[in-house]
PDB file of C-alpha atoms in Angstrom:
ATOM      1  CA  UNK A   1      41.569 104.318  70.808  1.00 44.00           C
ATOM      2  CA  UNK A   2      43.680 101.431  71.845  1.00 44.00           C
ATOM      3  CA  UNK A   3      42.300  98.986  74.440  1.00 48.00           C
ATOM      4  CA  UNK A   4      43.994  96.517  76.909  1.00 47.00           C
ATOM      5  CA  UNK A   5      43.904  93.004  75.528  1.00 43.00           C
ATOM      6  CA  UNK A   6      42.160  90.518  77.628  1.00 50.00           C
ATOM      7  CA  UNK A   7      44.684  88.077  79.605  1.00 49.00           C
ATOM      8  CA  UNK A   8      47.478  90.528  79.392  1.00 42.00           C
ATOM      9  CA  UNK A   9      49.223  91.743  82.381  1.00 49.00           C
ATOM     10  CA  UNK A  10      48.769  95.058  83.347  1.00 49.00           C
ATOM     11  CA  UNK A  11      51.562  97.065  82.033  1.00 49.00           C
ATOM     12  CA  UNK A  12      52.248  95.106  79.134  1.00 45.00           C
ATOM     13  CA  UNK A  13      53.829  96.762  75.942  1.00 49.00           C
ATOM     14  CA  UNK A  14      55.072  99.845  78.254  1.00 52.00           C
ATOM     15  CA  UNK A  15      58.669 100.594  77.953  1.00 53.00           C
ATOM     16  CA  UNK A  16      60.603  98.257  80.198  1.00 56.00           C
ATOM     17  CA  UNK A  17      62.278 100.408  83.419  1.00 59.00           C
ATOM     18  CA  UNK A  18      66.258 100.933  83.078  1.00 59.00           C
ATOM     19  CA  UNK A  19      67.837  99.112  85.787  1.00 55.00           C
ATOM     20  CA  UNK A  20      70.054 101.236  87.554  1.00 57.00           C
ATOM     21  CA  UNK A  21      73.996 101.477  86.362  1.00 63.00           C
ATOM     22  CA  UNK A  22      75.815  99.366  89.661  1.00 59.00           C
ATOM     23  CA  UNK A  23      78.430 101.913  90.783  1.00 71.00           C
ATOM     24  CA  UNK A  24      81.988 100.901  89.226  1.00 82.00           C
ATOM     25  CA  UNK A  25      84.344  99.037  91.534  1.00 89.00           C
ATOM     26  CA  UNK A  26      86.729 101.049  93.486  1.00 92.00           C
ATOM     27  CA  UNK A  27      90.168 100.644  91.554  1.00 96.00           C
ATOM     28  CA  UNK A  28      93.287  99.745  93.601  1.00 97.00           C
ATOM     29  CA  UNK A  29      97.064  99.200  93.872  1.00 97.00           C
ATOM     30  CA  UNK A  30      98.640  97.163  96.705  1.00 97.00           C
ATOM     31  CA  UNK A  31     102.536  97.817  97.096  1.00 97.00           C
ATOM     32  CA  UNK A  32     104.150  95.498  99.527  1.00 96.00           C
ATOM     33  CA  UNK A  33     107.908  93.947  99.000  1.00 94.00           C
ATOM     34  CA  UNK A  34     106.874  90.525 100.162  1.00 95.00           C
ATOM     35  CA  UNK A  35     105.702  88.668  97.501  1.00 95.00           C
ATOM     36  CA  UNK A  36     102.824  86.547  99.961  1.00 95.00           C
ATOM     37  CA  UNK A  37     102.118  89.857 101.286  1.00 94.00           C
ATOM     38  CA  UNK A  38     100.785  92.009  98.323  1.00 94.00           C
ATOM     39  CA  UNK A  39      99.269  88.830  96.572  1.00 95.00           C
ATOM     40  CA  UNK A  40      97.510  88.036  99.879  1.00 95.00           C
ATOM     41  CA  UNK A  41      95.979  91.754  99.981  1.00 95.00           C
ATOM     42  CA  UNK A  42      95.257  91.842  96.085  1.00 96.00           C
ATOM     43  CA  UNK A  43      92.924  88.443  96.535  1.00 95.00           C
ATOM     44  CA  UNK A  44      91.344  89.712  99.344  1.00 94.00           C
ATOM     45  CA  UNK A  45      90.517  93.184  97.976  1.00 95.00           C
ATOM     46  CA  UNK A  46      89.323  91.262  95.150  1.00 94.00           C
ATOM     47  CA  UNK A  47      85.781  90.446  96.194  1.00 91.00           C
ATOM     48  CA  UNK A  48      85.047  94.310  97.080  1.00 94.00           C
ATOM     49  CA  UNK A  49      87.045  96.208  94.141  1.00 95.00           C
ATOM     50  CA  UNK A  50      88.771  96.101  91.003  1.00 96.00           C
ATOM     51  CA  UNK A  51      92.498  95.422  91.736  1.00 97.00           C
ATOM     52  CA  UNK A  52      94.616  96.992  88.982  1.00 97.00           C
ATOM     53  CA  UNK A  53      98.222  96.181  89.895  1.00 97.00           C
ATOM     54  CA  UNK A  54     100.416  94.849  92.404  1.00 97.00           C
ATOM     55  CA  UNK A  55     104.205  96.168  93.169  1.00 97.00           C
ATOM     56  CA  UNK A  56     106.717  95.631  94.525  1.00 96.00           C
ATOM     57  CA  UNK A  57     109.086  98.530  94.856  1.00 94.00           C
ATOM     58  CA  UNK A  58     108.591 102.273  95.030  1.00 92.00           C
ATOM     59  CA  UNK A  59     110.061 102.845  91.246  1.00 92.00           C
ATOM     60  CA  UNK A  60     107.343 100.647  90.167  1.00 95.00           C
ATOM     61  CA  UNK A  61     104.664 101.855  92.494  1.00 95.00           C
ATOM     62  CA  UNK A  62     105.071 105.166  90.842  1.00 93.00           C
ATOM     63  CA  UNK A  63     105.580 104.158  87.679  1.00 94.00           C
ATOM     64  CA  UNK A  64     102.084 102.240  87.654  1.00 96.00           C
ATOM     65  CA  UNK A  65     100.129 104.681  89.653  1.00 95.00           C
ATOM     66  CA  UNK A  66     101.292 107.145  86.317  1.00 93.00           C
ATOM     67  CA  UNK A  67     100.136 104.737  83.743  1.00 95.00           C
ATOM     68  CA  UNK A  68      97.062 103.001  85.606  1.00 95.00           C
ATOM     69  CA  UNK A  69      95.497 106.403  88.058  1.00 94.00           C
ATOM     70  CA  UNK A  70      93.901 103.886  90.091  1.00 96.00           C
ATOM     71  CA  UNK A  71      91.903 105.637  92.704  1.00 95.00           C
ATOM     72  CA  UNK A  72      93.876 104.014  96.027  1.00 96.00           C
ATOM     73  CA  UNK A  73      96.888 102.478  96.593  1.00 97.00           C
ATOM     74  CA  UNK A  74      96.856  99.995  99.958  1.00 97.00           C
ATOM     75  CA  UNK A  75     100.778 100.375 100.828  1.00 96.00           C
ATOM     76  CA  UNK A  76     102.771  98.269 102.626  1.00 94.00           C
ATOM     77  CA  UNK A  77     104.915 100.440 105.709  1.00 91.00           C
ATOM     78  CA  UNK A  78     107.707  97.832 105.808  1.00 89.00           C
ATOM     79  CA  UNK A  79     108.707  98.773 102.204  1.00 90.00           C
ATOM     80  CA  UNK A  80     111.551 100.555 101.866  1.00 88.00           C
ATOM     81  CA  UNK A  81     111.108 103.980 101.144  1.00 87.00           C
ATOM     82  CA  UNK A  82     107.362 103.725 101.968  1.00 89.00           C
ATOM     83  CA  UNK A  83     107.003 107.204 103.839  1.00 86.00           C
ATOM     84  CA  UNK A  84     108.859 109.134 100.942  1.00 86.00           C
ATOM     85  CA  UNK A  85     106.556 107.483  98.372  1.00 90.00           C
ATOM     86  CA  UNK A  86     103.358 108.607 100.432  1.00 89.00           C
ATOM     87  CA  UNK A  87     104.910 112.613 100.180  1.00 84.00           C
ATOM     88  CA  UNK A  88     105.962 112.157  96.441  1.00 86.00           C
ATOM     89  CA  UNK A  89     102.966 110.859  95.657  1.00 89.00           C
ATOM     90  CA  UNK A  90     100.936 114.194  96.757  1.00 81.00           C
ATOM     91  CA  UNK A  91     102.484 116.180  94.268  1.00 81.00           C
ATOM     92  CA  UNK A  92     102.815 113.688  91.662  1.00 83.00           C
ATOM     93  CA  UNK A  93      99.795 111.469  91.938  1.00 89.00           C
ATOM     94  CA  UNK A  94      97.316 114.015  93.852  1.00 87.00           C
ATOM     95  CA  UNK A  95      94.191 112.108  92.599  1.00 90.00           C
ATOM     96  CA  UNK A  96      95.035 108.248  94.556  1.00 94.00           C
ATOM     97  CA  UNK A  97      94.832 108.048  97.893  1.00 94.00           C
ATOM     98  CA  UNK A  98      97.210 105.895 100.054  1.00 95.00           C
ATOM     99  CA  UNK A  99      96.185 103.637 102.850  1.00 96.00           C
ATOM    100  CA  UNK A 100      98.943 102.565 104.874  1.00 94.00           C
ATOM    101  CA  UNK A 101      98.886  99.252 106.068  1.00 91.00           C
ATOM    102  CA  UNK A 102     100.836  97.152 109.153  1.00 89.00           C
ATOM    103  CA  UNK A 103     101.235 100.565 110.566  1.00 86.00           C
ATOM    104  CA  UNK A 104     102.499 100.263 114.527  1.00 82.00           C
ATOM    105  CA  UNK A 105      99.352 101.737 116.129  1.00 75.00           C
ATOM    106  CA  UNK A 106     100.857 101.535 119.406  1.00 76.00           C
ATOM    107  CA  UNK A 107     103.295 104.137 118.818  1.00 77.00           C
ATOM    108  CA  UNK A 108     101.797 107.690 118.309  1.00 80.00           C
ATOM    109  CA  UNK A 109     104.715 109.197 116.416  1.00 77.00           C
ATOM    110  CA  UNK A 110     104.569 106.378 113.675  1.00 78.00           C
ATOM    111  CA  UNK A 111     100.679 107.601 113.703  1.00 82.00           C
ATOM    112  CA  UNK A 112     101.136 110.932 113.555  1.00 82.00           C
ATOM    113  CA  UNK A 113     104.083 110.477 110.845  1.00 82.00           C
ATOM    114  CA  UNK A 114     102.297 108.870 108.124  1.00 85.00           C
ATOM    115  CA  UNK A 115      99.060 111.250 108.845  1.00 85.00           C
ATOM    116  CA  UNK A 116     100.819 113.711 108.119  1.00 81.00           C
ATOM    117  CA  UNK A 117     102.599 112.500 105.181  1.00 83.00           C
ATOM    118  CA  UNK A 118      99.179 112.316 103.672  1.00 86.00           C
ATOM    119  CA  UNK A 119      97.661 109.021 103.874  1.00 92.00           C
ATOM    120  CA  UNK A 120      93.484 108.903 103.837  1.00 91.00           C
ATOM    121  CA  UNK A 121      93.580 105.621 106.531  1.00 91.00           C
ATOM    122  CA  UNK A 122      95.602 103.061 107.998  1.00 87.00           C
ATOM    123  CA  UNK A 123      95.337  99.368 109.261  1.00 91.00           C
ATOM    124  CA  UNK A 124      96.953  98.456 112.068  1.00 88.00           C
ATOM    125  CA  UNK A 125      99.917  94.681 112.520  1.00 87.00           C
ATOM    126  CA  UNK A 126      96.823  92.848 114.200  1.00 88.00           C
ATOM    127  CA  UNK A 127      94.150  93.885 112.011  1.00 89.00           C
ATOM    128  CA  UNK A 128      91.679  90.826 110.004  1.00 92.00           C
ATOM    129  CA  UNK A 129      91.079  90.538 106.393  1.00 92.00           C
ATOM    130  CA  UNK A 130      87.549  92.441 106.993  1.00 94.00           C
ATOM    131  CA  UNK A 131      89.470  95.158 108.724  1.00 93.00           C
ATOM    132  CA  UNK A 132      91.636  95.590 105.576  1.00 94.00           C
ATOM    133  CA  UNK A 133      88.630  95.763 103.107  1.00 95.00           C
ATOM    134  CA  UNK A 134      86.996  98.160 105.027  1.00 95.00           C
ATOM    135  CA  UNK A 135      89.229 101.398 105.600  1.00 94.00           C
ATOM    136  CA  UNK A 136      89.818 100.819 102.217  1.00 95.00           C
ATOM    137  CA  UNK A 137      86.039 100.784 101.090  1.00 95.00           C
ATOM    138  CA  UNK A 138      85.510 103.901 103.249  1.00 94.00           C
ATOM    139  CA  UNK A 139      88.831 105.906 102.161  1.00 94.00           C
ATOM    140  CA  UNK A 140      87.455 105.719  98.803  1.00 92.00           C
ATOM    141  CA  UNK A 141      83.927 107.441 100.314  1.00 91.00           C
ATOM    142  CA  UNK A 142      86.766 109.902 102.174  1.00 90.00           C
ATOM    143  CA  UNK A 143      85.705 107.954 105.181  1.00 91.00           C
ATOM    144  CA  UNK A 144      88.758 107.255 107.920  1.00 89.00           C
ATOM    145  CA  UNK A 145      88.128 104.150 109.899  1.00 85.00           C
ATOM    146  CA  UNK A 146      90.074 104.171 113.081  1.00 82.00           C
ATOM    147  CA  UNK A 147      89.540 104.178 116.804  1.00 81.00           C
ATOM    148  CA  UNK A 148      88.722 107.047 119.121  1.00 82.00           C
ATOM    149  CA  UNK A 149      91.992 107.294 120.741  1.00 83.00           C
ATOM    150  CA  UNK A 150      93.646 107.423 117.258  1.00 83.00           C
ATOM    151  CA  UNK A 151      90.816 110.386 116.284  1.00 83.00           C
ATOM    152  CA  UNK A 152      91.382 112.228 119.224  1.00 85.00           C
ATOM    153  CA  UNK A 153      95.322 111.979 118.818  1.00 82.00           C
ATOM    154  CA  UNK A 154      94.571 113.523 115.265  1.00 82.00           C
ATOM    155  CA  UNK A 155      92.837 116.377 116.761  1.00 80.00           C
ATOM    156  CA  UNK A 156      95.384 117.430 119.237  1.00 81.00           C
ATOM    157  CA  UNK A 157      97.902 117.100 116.542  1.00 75.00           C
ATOM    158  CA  UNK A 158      96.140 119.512 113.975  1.00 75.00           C
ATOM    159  CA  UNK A 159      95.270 121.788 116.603  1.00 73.00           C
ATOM    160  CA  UNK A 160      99.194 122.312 118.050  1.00 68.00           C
ATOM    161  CA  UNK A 161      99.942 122.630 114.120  1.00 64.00           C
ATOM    162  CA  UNK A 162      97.385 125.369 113.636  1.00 64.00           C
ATOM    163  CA  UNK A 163      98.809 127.160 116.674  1.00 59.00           C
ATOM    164  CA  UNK A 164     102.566 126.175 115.909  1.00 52.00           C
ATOM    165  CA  UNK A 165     102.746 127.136 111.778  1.00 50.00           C
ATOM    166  CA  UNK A 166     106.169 126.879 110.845  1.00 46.00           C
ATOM    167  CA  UNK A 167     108.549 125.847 113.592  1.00 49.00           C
ATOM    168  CA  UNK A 168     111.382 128.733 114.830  1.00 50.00           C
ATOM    169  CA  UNK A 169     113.773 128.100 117.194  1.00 53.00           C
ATOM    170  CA  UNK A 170     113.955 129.526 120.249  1.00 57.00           C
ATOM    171  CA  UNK A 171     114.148 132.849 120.793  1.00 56.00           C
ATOM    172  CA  UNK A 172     117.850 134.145 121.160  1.00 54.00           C
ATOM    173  CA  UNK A 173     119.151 131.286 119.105  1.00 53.00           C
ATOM    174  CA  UNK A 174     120.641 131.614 115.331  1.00 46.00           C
ATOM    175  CA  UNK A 175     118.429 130.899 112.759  1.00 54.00           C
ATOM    176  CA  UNK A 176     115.151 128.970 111.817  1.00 76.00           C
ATOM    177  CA  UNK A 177     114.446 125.226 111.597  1.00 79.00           C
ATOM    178  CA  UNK A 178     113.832 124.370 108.173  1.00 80.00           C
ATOM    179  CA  UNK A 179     110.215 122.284 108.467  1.00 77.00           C
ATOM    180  CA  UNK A 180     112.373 118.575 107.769  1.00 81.00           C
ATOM    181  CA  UNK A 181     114.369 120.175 110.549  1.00 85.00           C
ATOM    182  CA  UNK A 182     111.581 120.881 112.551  1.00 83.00           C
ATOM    183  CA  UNK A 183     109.988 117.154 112.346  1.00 82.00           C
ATOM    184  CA  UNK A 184     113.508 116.126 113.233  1.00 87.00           C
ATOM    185  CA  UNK A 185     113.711 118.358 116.238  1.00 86.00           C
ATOM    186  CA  UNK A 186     110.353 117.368 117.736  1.00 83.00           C
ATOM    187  CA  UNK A 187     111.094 113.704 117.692  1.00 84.00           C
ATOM    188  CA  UNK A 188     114.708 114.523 119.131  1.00 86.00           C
ATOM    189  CA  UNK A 189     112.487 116.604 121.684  1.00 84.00           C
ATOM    190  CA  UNK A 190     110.802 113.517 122.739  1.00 81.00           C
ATOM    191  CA  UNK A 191     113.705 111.638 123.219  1.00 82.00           C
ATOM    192  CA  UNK A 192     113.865 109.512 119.931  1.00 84.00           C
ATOM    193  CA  UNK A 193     117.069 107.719 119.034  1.00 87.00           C
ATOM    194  CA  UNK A 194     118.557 108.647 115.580  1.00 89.00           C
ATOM    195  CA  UNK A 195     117.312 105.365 114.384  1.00 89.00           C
ATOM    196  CA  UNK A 196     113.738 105.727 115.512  1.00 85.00           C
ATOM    197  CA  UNK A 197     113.563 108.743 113.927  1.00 86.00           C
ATOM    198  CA  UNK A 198     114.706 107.815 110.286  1.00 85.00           C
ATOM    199  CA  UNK A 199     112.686 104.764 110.971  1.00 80.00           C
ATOM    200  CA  UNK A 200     109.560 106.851 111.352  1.00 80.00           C
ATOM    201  CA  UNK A 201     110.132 109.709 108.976  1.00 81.00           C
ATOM    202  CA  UNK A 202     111.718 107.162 106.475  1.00 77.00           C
ATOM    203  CA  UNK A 203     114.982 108.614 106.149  1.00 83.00           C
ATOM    204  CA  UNK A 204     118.753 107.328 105.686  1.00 87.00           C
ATOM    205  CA  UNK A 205     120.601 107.449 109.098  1.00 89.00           C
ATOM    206  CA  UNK A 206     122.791 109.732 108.001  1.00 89.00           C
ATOM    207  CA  UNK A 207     120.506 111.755 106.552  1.00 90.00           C
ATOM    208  CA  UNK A 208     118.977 112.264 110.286  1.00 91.00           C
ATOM    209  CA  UNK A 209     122.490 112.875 111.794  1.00 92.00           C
ATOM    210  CA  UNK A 210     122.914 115.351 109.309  1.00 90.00           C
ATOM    211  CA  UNK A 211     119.734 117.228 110.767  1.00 90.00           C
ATOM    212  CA  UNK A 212     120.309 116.568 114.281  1.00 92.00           C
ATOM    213  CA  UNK A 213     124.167 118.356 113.843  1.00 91.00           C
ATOM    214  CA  UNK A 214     122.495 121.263 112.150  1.00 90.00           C
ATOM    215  CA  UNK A 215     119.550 121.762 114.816  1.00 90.00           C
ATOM    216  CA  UNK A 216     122.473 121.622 117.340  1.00 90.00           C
ATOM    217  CA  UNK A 217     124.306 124.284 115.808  1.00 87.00           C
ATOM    218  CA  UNK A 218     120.552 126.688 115.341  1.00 86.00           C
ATOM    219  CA  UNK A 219     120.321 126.344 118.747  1.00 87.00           C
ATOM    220  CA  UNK A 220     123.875 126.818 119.624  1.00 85.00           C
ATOM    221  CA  UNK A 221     123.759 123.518 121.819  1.00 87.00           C
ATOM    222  CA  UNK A 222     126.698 120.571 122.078  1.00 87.00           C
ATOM    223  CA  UNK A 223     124.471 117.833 123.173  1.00 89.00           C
ATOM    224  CA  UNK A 224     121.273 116.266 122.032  1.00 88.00           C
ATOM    225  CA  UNK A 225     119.877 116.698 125.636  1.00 86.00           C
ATOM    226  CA  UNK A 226     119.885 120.444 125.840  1.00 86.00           C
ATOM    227  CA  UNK A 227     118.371 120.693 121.830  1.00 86.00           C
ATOM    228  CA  UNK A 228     116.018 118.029 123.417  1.00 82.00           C
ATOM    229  CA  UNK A 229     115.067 120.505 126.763  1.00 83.00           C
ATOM    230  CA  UNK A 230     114.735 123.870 124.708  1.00 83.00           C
ATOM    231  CA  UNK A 231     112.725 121.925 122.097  1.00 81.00           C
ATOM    232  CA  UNK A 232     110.304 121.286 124.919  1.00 74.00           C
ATOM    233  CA  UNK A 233     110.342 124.562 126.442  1.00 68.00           C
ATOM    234  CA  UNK A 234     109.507 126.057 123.029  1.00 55.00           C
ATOM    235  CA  UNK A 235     106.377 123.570 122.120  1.00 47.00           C
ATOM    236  CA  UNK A 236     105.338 124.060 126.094  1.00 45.00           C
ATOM    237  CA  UNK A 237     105.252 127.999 125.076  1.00 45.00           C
ATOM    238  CA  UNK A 238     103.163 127.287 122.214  1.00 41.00           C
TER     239      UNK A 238
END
């Protein structure tokens, strides 16, 4: 029988406890085409997670999100290209989420635009360095951080897309909106210029002309005004 020794804590000569693993750092990208910009972001993310690579340029953003699968990329709106990235990157880069930051919160179709190109968050133009660390700490827990107007505009939007599916024109007219059509049409329904609308769907301006000309002829319109009115008659009807 072994007995305790005199003068010796209690415990002593037990197997020490294993301290806990600490959880690995959340690994991020920042994309921004201003130089002060990303490098701003990437120290600033640097006291909460592991930054893994700043860019500069959609090419590259790609390219490193393929060699480095960080788990979220913090993306810059102003870059050019930005929106097309976000969509690309759901098919090719599934596993990183995108937060979107400077986003225009003001405007709910620049809102509604990037939620649906499948960023997890966004920071809005006026937001602090806190703000910035935070929808990113809690898009990598599949957290969104964002006000209750923005939340409820989220809801309306999924629920006229459940009830909408894919976008037809309206009855009597030739044809079907294709669905880049159909995004197209619904900003020209609210009475979007062309350039708003390639702005916020992050499209070439002649790209959107191109749409707008072939939604005219669906419809079997002449003027952006009368797409515009039985655009809204057909969303009313939904």
């Amino acid at each position: 029988m072994i007995h305790p020794v005199a003068g010796l804590p209690s415990g002593y000569g037990a197997a020490p406890e294993t301290a806990p693993e600490a959880p690995s750092p959340v690994r991020v990208m920042v994309a921004a085409s201003v130089r002060l910009v990303r490098d701003g972001l990437a120290h600033t993310l640097g006291t909460a997670t592991e930054v893994v690579a700043v860019t500069a340029d959609g090419c590259a953003t790609l390219r490193e999100i393929a060699r480095l699968e960080p788990g979220l990329l913090l993306l810059d709106v102003s870059m050019e290209g930005a929106l097309g990235l976000v969509q690309q990157m759901a098919r090719a880069a599934p596993g990183t989420r995108v937060v979107a930051f400077a986003v225009d919160d003001a405007h709910d179709d620049q809102l509604l635009a990037w939620a649906e190109a499948g960023v997890v968050g966004w920071v809005g133009r006026d937001a602090s360095a806190d703000d910035v660390v935070q929808a990113v700490l809690r898009a990598a827990r599949g957290e969104l951080l964002c006000s209750a107007r923005t939340a409820a505009l989220l809801s309306a939007r999924l629920a006229l897309l459940a009830r909408q599916g894919r976008v037809a024109a309206p009855p009597g007219h030739a044809g079907q909106l294709t669905p880049r059509e159909a995004e197209v049409g619904e900003l020209l329904a609210r009475g979007c210029s062309n350039k708003h609308i390639a702005r916020v769907l992050g499209l070439q301006l002649a790209t959107v002309k191109n749409h707008v000309h072939s939604i005219l002829e669906k419809l079997e319109v002449r003027s952006r005004g009368e797409a515009g009115a039985l655009l809204r008659g057909t969303h009313a009807g939904v």
